[in-house]
Coordinates of C-alpha atoms in Angstrom, one line a residue:
M1 CA 13.4 -28.6 75.5
D2 CA 13.7 -27.0 78.8
L3 CA 12.8 -28.6 82.1
I4 CA 9.5 -26.8 82.6
A5 CA 8.2 -27.7 79.1
E6 CA 9.2 -31.4 79.7
L7 CA 7.3 -31.5 83.0
E8 CA 4.3 -29.9 81.4
A9 CA 4.4 -32.4 78.5
E10 CA 4.5 -35.3 81.0
Q11 CA 1.5 -33.9 82.9
I12 CA -0.5 -33.5 79.7
A13 CA 0.4 -37.1 78.6
A14 CA -0.6 -38.4 82.0
L15 CA -4.1 -36.9 81.7
G16 CA -4.6 -38.7 78.4
K17 CA -7.1 -36.2 76.9
D18 CA -7.4 -35.7 73.2
I19 CA -8.1 -32.0 72.6
P20 CA -9.3 -31.3 69.0
D21 CA -7.7 -28.5 66.9
F22 CA -9.9 -25.5 67.4
K23 CA -9.3 -21.7 67.5
A24 CA -11.3 -18.5 68.0
G25 CA -14.2 -18.3 65.7
D26 CA -15.0 -22.0 65.7
T27 CA -18.4 -23.2 67.0
I28 CA -17.7 -25.9 69.6
R29 CA -19.7 -28.2 71.8
V30 CA -18.3 -28.8 75.3
G31 CA -19.6 -31.7 77.3
Y32 CA -19.2 -30.6 80.9
K33 CA -19.7 -33.0 83.9
V34 CA -22.3 -31.6 86.3
T35 CA -22.9 -33.1 89.7
E36 CA -26.3 -32.6 91.3
G37 CA -26.4 -34.2 94.7
S38 CA -25.1 -37.8 94.3
R39 CA -25.9 -38.0 90.6
S40 CA -23.5 -36.9 87.8
R41 CA -24.4 -36.1 84.2
V42 CA -22.9 -34.5 81.1
Q43 CA -24.3 -31.2 80.0
N44 CA -23.5 -29.8 76.6
Y45 CA -22.5 -26.1 76.2
E46 CA -22.5 -25.1 72.6
G47 CA -21.3 -21.7 71.4
V48 CA -18.6 -19.7 69.6
C49 CA -15.1 -19.9 71.0
I50 CA -14.1 -16.2 71.3
S51 CA -10.6 -16.7 72.8
R52 CA -7.9 -19.1 73.7
K53 CA -5.4 -18.3 76.4
N54 CA -2.0 -19.9 77.2
G55 CA -2.0 -22.0 74.1
D56 CA -1.9 -25.8 74.3
G57 CA -0.2 -25.8 77.7
I58 CA -1.5 -27.3 80.9
A59 CA -2.7 -23.8 82.1
G60 CA -4.6 -23.2 78.8
S61 CA -8.2 -22.1 78.8
F62 CA -10.8 -21.0 76.3
T63 CA -13.9 -18.8 76.4
V64 CA -17.2 -19.9 74.8
R65 CA -20.0 -17.5 74.1
K66 CA -23.6 -18.3 73.4
I67 CA -26.9 -16.6 73.3
S68 CA -29.4 -18.0 75.8
F69 CA -32.9 -16.7 75.9
G70 CA -31.8 -13.5 74.2
E71 CA -29.0 -12.9 76.7
G72 CA -25.3 -13.4 75.9
V73 CA -23.6 -15.9 78.2
E74 CA -19.9 -16.5 78.3
R75 CA -18.1 -19.3 80.1
V76 CA -14.4 -19.9 80.6
F77 CA -13.2 -23.6 80.5
P78 CA -9.8 -24.8 81.6
L79 CA -8.4 -26.8 78.6
Y80 CA -7.4 -29.9 80.6
S81 CA -10.1 -29.8 83.3
T82 CA -11.2 -33.2 84.7
N83 CA -14.8 -31.9 84.5
I84 CA -14.7 -31.6 80.7
D85 CA -16.0 -34.9 79.2
S86 CA -15.6 -34.0 75.5
I87 CA -14.9 -31.1 73.1
T88 CA -16.4 -31.3 69.6
V89 CA -15.9 -28.8 66.8
V90 CA -19.4 -28.2 65.2
R91 CA -18.2 -25.7 62.5
R92 CA -15.1 -23.8 61.6
G93 CA -15.2 -20.1 61.5
R94 CA -13.1 -17.8 59.2
V95 CA -11.9 -14.9 61.4
R96 CA -8.9 -12.6 61.1
R97 CA -8.0 -12.1 64.8
A98 CA -7.3 -14.2 67.9
K99 CA -9.7 -12.6 70.3
L100 CA -13.3 -12.0 69.3
Y101 CA -14.3 -9.7 72.1
Y102 CA -16.1 -7.4 69.7
L103 CA -18.9 -9.9 69.4
R104 CA -20.0 -8.9 72.9
S105 CA -21.4 -5.6 71.5
R106 CA -23.0 -7.1 68.4
R107 CA -26.4 -8.6 67.9
G108 CA -28.1 -10.5 65.0
K109 CA -26.6 -10.5 61.5
S110 CA -23.5 -8.5 62.5
A111 CA -22.6 -11.1 65.1
R112 CA -22.4 -13.9 62.5
I113 CA -19.1 -15.5 61.6
A114 CA -18.5 -16.9 58.0
E115 CA -17.8 -20.6 57.8
D116 CA -14.3 -21.7 56.7
A117 CA -15.0 -24.1 53.8
N118 CA -11.4 -25.0 53.0
Y119 CA -10.0 -25.6 56.5
K120 CA -6.6 -27.3 56.6
P121 CA -5.7 -29.0 60.0
K122 CA -2.4 -27.9 61.4
K123 CA 0.6 -30.3 61.2
A124 CA 1.0 -32.5 64.3

């Protein structure tokens, strides 16, 4: 393993976060810490993961899309952000590509993603 990968692995281990195995097409719930004045609370953001960037590295991020009051809303989360409280996989989607940007132009039934009934977790 090269030096940069070792340093990155050390940093990830120091954060101590357990990131579940998810990919584009999965419906996920992200518990995000929101600070309002002096109070802090966890706000859930649930939607379809439409992309993952930079893999599982420290610079990794993922985009979640949901429909809120009839309007499409996307949010990009850094994978190892200190503001992320939890990531939960609600359902697995069966898709054939890594980036689902085509969902931006779809509405209703054509924007649905089939559920992956026989999902096999990847080897650790």
